[in-house]
């Protein structure tokens, strides 16, 4: 039950940050940004969200940073894939695979930094 609660809270944080970022980017695109710049800002925002949430989770974890980053990154990517399939119903493209790999590496990087910073304290 604790595991379900832990990942439920983590999914809630990710969902909230994702919705807030989507709202802000939608308003910015509507007002003055073009779509390419909005796409880049969205990618940078998601990279930061993946890194920060993985960092915080890895500081509390006893597992290796690589494993923690893979679990959390995989969970978030699964959520993004499900939302993409439900709301947009688009086919899978190679560029999207690269996009998800970038996000997974950001999660790995954040978790590795989180585990290493925990050891120094």
Short mmCIF file of N, CA and C in Angstrom, two decimals:
data_model
loop_
_atom_site.label_atom_id
_atom_site.label_comp_id
_atom_site.label_asym_id
_atom_site.label_seq_id
_atom_site.Cartn_x
_atom_site.Cartn_y
_atom_site.Cartn_z
N UNK A 1 0.82 -1.19 0.00
CA UNK A 1 0.00 0.00 0.00
C UNK A 1 0.86 1.25 0.00
N UNK A 2 2.01 1.19 0.68
CA UNK A 2 2.90 2.34 0.70
C UNK A 2 3.47 2.62 -0.68
N UNK A 3 3.75 1.56 -1.43
CA UNK A 3 4.28 1.72 -2.78
C UNK A 3 3.25 2.39 -3.69
N UNK A 4 2.00 1.98 -3.56
CA UNK A 4 0.93 2.57 -4.35
C UNK A 4 0.74 4.05 -3.99
N UNK A 5 0.83 4.35 -2.72
CA UNK A 5 0.69 5.74 -2.26
C UNK A 5 1.85 6.59 -2.78
N UNK A 6 3.07 6.04 -2.72
CA UNK A 6 4.26 6.77 -3.16
C UNK A 6 4.17 7.10 -4.65
N UNK A 7 3.83 6.09 -5.46
CA UNK A 7 3.76 6.33 -6.90
C UNK A 7 2.51 7.14 -7.27
N UNK A 8 1.45 7.02 -6.51
CA UNK A 8 0.27 7.84 -6.76
C UNK A 8 0.55 9.32 -6.54
N UNK A 9 1.28 9.62 -5.48
CA UNK A 9 1.66 11.01 -5.21
C UNK A 9 2.60 11.51 -6.30
N UNK A 10 3.53 10.67 -6.72
CA UNK A 10 4.47 11.04 -7.77
C UNK A 10 3.75 11.30 -9.09
N UNK A 11 2.78 10.45 -9.43
CA UNK A 11 2.00 10.65 -10.65
C UNK A 11 1.16 11.92 -10.54
N UNK A 12 0.63 12.19 -9.36
CA UNK A 12 -0.14 13.42 -9.15
C UNK A 12 0.71 14.67 -9.33
N UNK A 13 1.93 14.63 -8.79
CA UNK A 13 2.84 15.77 -8.97
C UNK A 13 3.16 15.97 -10.44
N UNK A 14 3.46 14.86 -11.13
CA UNK A 14 3.78 14.95 -12.55
C UNK A 14 2.59 15.49 -13.34
N UNK A 15 1.40 14.97 -13.05
CA UNK A 15 0.20 15.43 -13.76
C UNK A 15 -0.07 16.90 -13.52
N UNK A 16 0.08 17.35 -12.28
CA UNK A 16 -0.13 18.76 -11.97
C UNK A 16 0.87 19.66 -12.67
N UNK A 17 2.14 19.29 -12.60
CA UNK A 17 3.16 20.09 -13.28
C UNK A 17 2.97 20.07 -14.79
N UNK A 18 2.55 18.93 -15.32
CA UNK A 18 2.31 18.82 -16.75
C UNK A 18 1.16 19.73 -17.18
N UNK A 19 0.08 19.74 -16.42
CA UNK A 19 -1.07 20.59 -16.75
C UNK A 19 -0.72 22.07 -16.62
N UNK A 20 0.01 22.43 -15.58
CA UNK A 20 0.41 23.83 -15.40
C UNK A 20 1.30 24.27 -16.56
N UNK A 21 2.28 23.45 -16.92
CA UNK A 21 3.15 23.79 -18.04
C UNK A 21 2.40 23.87 -19.35
N UNK A 22 1.46 22.96 -19.57
CA UNK A 22 0.66 22.98 -20.80
C UNK A 22 -0.18 24.25 -20.88
N UNK A 23 -0.75 24.65 -19.77
CA UNK A 23 -1.56 25.87 -19.75
C UNK A 23 -0.71 27.09 -20.05
N UNK A 24 0.45 27.18 -19.41
CA UNK A 24 1.33 28.33 -19.64
C UNK A 24 1.80 28.36 -21.09
N UNK A 25 2.20 27.21 -21.63
CA UNK A 25 2.67 27.19 -23.02
C UNK A 25 1.54 27.49 -24.00
N UNK A 26 0.33 27.07 -23.69
CA UNK A 26 -0.81 27.38 -24.57
C UNK A 26 -1.08 28.88 -24.60
N UNK A 27 -1.02 29.50 -23.45
CA UNK A 27 -1.25 30.95 -23.39
C UNK A 27 -0.13 31.69 -24.13
N UNK A 28 1.11 31.26 -23.93
CA UNK A 28 2.23 31.91 -24.61
C UNK A 28 2.15 31.75 -26.12
N UNK A 29 1.75 30.58 -26.59
CA UNK A 29 1.61 30.38 -28.03
C UNK A 29 0.45 31.22 -28.58
N UNK A 30 -0.60 31.31 -27.82
CA UNK A 30 -1.74 32.10 -28.27
C UNK A 30 -1.39 33.58 -28.36
N UNK A 31 -0.56 34.06 -27.44
CA UNK A 31 -0.25 35.48 -27.40
C UNK A 31 0.87 35.88 -28.38
N UNK A 32 2.03 35.22 -28.29
CA UNK A 32 3.11 35.74 -29.12
C UNK A 32 4.16 34.74 -29.58
N UNK A 33 4.17 33.52 -29.16
CA UNK A 33 5.20 32.57 -29.59
C UNK A 33 4.73 31.77 -30.80
N UNK A 34 5.68 31.41 -31.67
CA UNK A 34 5.30 30.53 -32.77
C UNK A 34 5.37 29.08 -32.30
N UNK A 35 4.93 28.16 -33.12
CA UNK A 35 4.78 26.77 -32.69
C UNK A 35 6.12 26.07 -32.48
N UNK A 36 7.14 26.40 -33.27
CA UNK A 36 8.44 25.76 -33.07
C UNK A 36 9.07 26.16 -31.75
N UNK A 37 8.98 27.42 -31.41
CA UNK A 37 9.52 27.90 -30.15
C UNK A 37 8.74 27.32 -28.97
N UNK A 38 7.45 27.18 -29.12
CA UNK A 38 6.63 26.57 -28.08
C UNK A 38 7.00 25.10 -27.89
N UNK A 39 7.26 24.40 -28.98
CA UNK A 39 7.68 23.00 -28.91
C UNK A 39 9.00 22.86 -28.16
N UNK A 40 9.95 23.74 -28.45
CA UNK A 40 11.26 23.70 -27.78
C UNK A 40 11.11 24.04 -26.31
N UNK A 41 10.31 25.05 -26.00
CA UNK A 41 10.08 25.41 -24.59
C UNK A 41 9.39 24.27 -23.85
N UNK A 42 8.46 23.59 -24.50
CA UNK A 42 7.79 22.45 -23.89
C UNK A 42 8.74 21.30 -23.61
N UNK A 43 9.66 21.05 -24.54
CA UNK A 43 10.65 20.00 -24.35
C UNK A 43 11.57 20.34 -23.18
N UNK A 44 12.03 21.57 -23.12
CA UNK A 44 12.90 21.99 -22.01
C UNK A 44 12.16 21.91 -20.69
N UNK A 45 10.90 22.31 -20.68
CA UNK A 45 10.10 22.24 -19.46
C UNK A 45 9.93 20.79 -18.99
N UNK A 46 9.63 19.89 -19.91
CA UNK A 46 9.47 18.48 -19.53
C UNK A 46 10.79 17.87 -19.08
N UNK A 47 11.89 18.26 -19.70
CA UNK A 47 13.20 17.77 -19.25
C UNK A 47 13.44 18.21 -17.81
N UNK A 48 13.14 19.45 -17.50
CA UNK A 48 13.32 19.95 -16.13
C UNK A 48 12.39 19.23 -15.15
N UNK A 49 11.15 18.99 -15.55
CA UNK A 49 10.21 18.28 -14.67
C UNK A 49 10.70 16.86 -14.41
N UNK A 50 11.14 16.16 -15.45
CA UNK A 50 11.66 14.80 -15.29
C UNK A 50 12.87 14.80 -14.37
N UNK A 51 13.78 15.76 -14.57
CA UNK A 51 15.00 15.79 -13.77
C UNK A 51 14.69 16.11 -12.31
N UNK A 52 13.85 17.08 -12.06
CA UNK A 52 13.56 17.49 -10.69
C UNK A 52 12.82 16.39 -9.93
N UNK A 53 11.80 15.81 -10.54
CA UNK A 53 11.06 14.75 -9.85
C UNK A 53 11.92 13.51 -9.64
N UNK A 54 12.76 13.18 -10.59
CA UNK A 54 13.67 12.04 -10.42
C UNK A 54 14.70 12.32 -9.34
N UNK A 55 15.19 13.54 -9.30
CA UNK A 55 16.16 13.95 -8.28
C UNK A 55 15.56 13.80 -6.89
N UNK A 56 14.36 14.33 -6.71
CA UNK A 56 13.72 14.27 -5.39
C UNK A 56 13.41 12.84 -4.98
N UNK A 57 12.98 12.03 -5.92
CA UNK A 57 12.65 10.64 -5.61
C UNK A 57 13.91 9.84 -5.31
N UNK A 58 15.00 10.12 -6.01
CA UNK A 58 16.24 9.38 -5.80
C UNK A 58 16.88 9.73 -4.46
N UNK A 59 16.66 10.93 -3.97
CA UNK A 59 17.19 11.29 -2.65
C UNK A 59 16.54 10.47 -1.54
N UNK A 60 15.29 10.03 -1.78
CA UNK A 60 14.59 9.22 -0.78
C UNK A 60 14.78 7.72 -1.00
N UNK A 61 15.34 7.35 -2.12
CA UNK A 61 15.45 5.94 -2.50
C UNK A 61 16.75 5.32 -2.00
N UNK A 62 16.71 4.02 -1.77
CA UNK A 62 17.91 3.28 -1.40
C UNK A 62 18.52 2.55 -2.59
N UNK A 63 17.84 2.56 -3.73
CA UNK A 63 18.32 1.87 -4.93
C UNK A 63 19.35 2.74 -5.65
N UNK A 64 19.96 2.14 -6.64
CA UNK A 64 20.92 2.88 -7.45
C UNK A 64 20.20 3.95 -8.27
N UNK A 65 20.92 5.01 -8.61
CA UNK A 65 20.33 6.11 -9.37
C UNK A 65 19.86 5.69 -10.74
N UNK A 66 20.60 4.79 -11.37
CA UNK A 66 20.24 4.33 -12.70
C UNK A 66 18.90 3.61 -12.68
N UNK A 67 18.70 2.75 -11.69
CA UNK A 67 17.46 1.98 -11.58
C UNK A 67 16.29 2.90 -11.23
N UNK A 68 16.51 3.81 -10.30
CA UNK A 68 15.46 4.75 -9.92
C UNK A 68 15.07 5.64 -11.09
N UNK A 69 16.06 6.12 -11.83
CA UNK A 69 15.78 6.95 -13.00
C UNK A 69 15.01 6.21 -14.07
N UNK A 70 15.36 4.94 -14.30
CA UNK A 70 14.63 4.15 -15.29
C UNK A 70 13.18 3.92 -14.86
N UNK A 71 12.97 3.61 -13.58
CA UNK A 71 11.60 3.38 -13.11
C UNK A 71 10.75 4.63 -13.23
N UNK A 72 11.27 5.74 -12.76
CA UNK A 72 10.48 6.97 -12.77
C UNK A 72 10.31 7.50 -14.19
N UNK A 73 11.37 7.49 -14.96
CA UNK A 73 11.28 7.93 -16.36
C UNK A 73 10.34 7.05 -17.16
N UNK A 74 10.42 5.74 -16.95
CA UNK A 74 9.51 4.83 -17.64
C UNK A 74 8.06 5.07 -17.27
N UNK A 75 7.82 5.33 -15.99
CA UNK A 75 6.45 5.62 -15.53
C UNK A 75 5.91 6.89 -16.18
N UNK A 76 6.72 7.94 -16.19
CA UNK A 76 6.27 9.21 -16.78
C UNK A 76 6.08 9.10 -18.29
N UNK A 77 6.97 8.37 -18.95
CA UNK A 77 6.83 8.18 -20.40
C UNK A 77 5.59 7.35 -20.71
N UNK A 78 5.31 6.37 -19.88
CA UNK A 78 4.08 5.59 -20.06
C UNK A 78 2.84 6.47 -19.94
N UNK A 79 2.86 7.39 -18.99
CA UNK A 79 1.75 8.33 -18.83
C UNK A 79 1.62 9.22 -20.06
N UNK A 80 2.75 9.72 -20.55
CA UNK A 80 2.72 10.56 -21.75
C UNK A 80 2.23 9.79 -22.97
N UNK A 81 2.66 8.53 -23.10
CA UNK A 81 2.20 7.70 -24.22
C UNK A 81 0.69 7.46 -24.14
N UNK A 82 0.20 7.15 -22.95
CA UNK A 82 -1.24 6.92 -22.80
C UNK A 82 -2.05 8.18 -23.09
N UNK A 83 -1.57 9.33 -22.62
CA UNK A 83 -2.28 10.58 -22.91
C UNK A 83 -2.25 10.88 -24.40
N UNK A 84 -1.13 10.60 -25.05
CA UNK A 84 -1.03 10.81 -26.49
C UNK A 84 -2.00 9.91 -27.25
N UNK A 85 -2.08 8.65 -26.85
CA UNK A 85 -2.98 7.72 -27.53
C UNK A 85 -4.45 8.04 -27.27
N UNK A 86 -4.77 8.47 -26.06
CA UNK A 86 -6.17 8.75 -25.72
C UNK A 86 -6.65 10.04 -26.36
N UNK A 87 -5.86 11.11 -26.22
CA UNK A 87 -6.34 12.42 -26.66
C UNK A 87 -6.05 12.72 -28.12
N UNK A 88 -4.91 12.31 -28.63
CA UNK A 88 -4.53 12.69 -29.98
C UNK A 88 -4.67 11.56 -30.99
N UNK A 89 -4.59 10.33 -30.55
CA UNK A 89 -4.75 9.15 -31.39
C UNK A 89 -3.85 9.20 -32.63
N UNK A 90 -2.58 9.57 -32.41
CA UNK A 90 -1.65 9.63 -33.52
C UNK A 90 -0.80 8.37 -33.56
N UNK A 91 -0.26 8.11 -34.71
CA UNK A 91 0.60 6.95 -34.88
C UNK A 91 1.97 7.23 -34.30
N UNK A 92 2.68 6.17 -34.00
CA UNK A 92 4.01 6.30 -33.43
C UNK A 92 5.00 6.66 -34.51
N UNK A 93 5.85 7.65 -34.26
CA UNK A 93 6.85 8.11 -35.23
C UNK A 93 8.24 7.96 -34.61
N UNK A 94 9.25 7.90 -35.46
CA UNK A 94 10.62 7.77 -35.00
C UNK A 94 11.06 9.00 -34.21
N UNK A 95 10.61 10.18 -34.62
CA UNK A 95 10.97 11.41 -33.91
C UNK A 95 10.42 11.40 -32.48
N UNK A 96 9.27 10.81 -32.30
CA UNK A 96 8.69 10.72 -30.96
C UNK A 96 9.50 9.77 -30.08
N UNK A 97 10.08 8.74 -30.67
CA UNK A 97 10.95 7.83 -29.92
C UNK A 97 12.19 8.58 -29.42
N UNK A 98 12.76 9.41 -30.25
CA UNK A 98 13.91 10.23 -29.84
C UNK A 98 13.50 11.18 -28.72
N UNK A 99 12.32 11.76 -28.83
CA UNK A 99 11.78 12.66 -27.81
C UNK A 99 11.68 11.94 -26.46
N UNK A 100 11.12 10.74 -26.47
CA UNK A 100 10.98 9.98 -25.23
C UNK A 100 12.33 9.53 -24.69
N UNK A 101 13.28 9.22 -25.55
CA UNK A 101 14.62 8.85 -25.09
C UNK A 101 15.32 10.02 -24.43
N UNK A 102 15.13 11.22 -24.95
CA UNK A 102 15.70 12.42 -24.33
C UNK A 102 15.12 12.60 -22.93
N UNK A 103 13.81 12.41 -22.81
CA UNK A 103 13.18 12.54 -21.50
C UNK A 103 13.65 11.46 -20.53
N UNK A 104 13.85 10.25 -21.04
CA UNK A 104 14.34 9.16 -20.20
C UNK A 104 15.76 9.44 -19.71
N UNK A 105 16.61 9.97 -20.58
CA UNK A 105 17.97 10.31 -20.16
C UNK A 105 17.96 11.46 -19.14
N UNK A 106 17.03 12.39 -19.27
CA UNK A 106 16.92 13.46 -18.28
C UNK A 106 16.53 12.88 -16.93
N UNK A 107 15.63 11.92 -16.93
CA UNK A 107 15.23 11.27 -15.69
C UNK A 107 16.40 10.49 -15.08
N UNK A 108 17.14 9.78 -15.91
CA UNK A 108 18.32 9.05 -15.43
C UNK A 108 19.34 10.01 -14.82
N UNK A 109 19.58 11.10 -15.50
CA UNK A 109 20.55 12.09 -15.04
C UNK A 109 20.13 12.69 -13.70
N UNK A 110 18.85 13.05 -13.58
CA UNK A 110 18.36 13.61 -12.32
C UNK A 110 18.45 12.62 -11.18
N UNK A 111 18.14 11.37 -11.44
CA UNK A 111 18.20 10.36 -10.37
C UNK A 111 19.63 10.06 -9.96
N UNK A 112 20.54 10.02 -10.91
CA UNK A 112 21.94 9.77 -10.57
C UNK A 112 22.50 10.91 -9.73
N UNK A 113 22.18 12.13 -10.09
CA UNK A 113 22.61 13.28 -9.29
C UNK A 113 21.97 13.22 -7.90
N UNK A 114 20.70 12.84 -7.83
CA UNK A 114 20.01 12.75 -6.54
C UNK A 114 20.63 11.73 -5.61
N UNK A 115 20.96 10.56 -6.12
CA UNK A 115 21.58 9.52 -5.29
C UNK A 115 22.97 9.96 -4.85
N UNK A 116 23.75 10.57 -5.75
CA UNK A 116 25.09 11.00 -5.40
C UNK A 116 25.08 12.15 -4.41
N UNK A 117 24.12 13.04 -4.49
CA UNK A 117 24.06 14.14 -3.53
C UNK A 117 23.60 13.64 -2.16
N UNK A 118 22.85 12.55 -2.12
CA UNK A 118 22.43 11.98 -0.85
C UNK A 118 23.62 11.40 -0.10
N UNK A 119 24.55 10.81 -0.82
CA UNK A 119 25.71 10.18 -0.20
C UNK A 119 26.65 11.20 0.40
N UNK A 120 26.67 12.42 -0.13
CA UNK A 120 27.59 13.44 0.37
C UNK A 120 27.09 14.06 1.67
N UNK A 121 25.81 14.00 1.93
CA UNK A 121 25.27 14.65 3.14
C UNK A 121 25.51 13.86 4.38
#
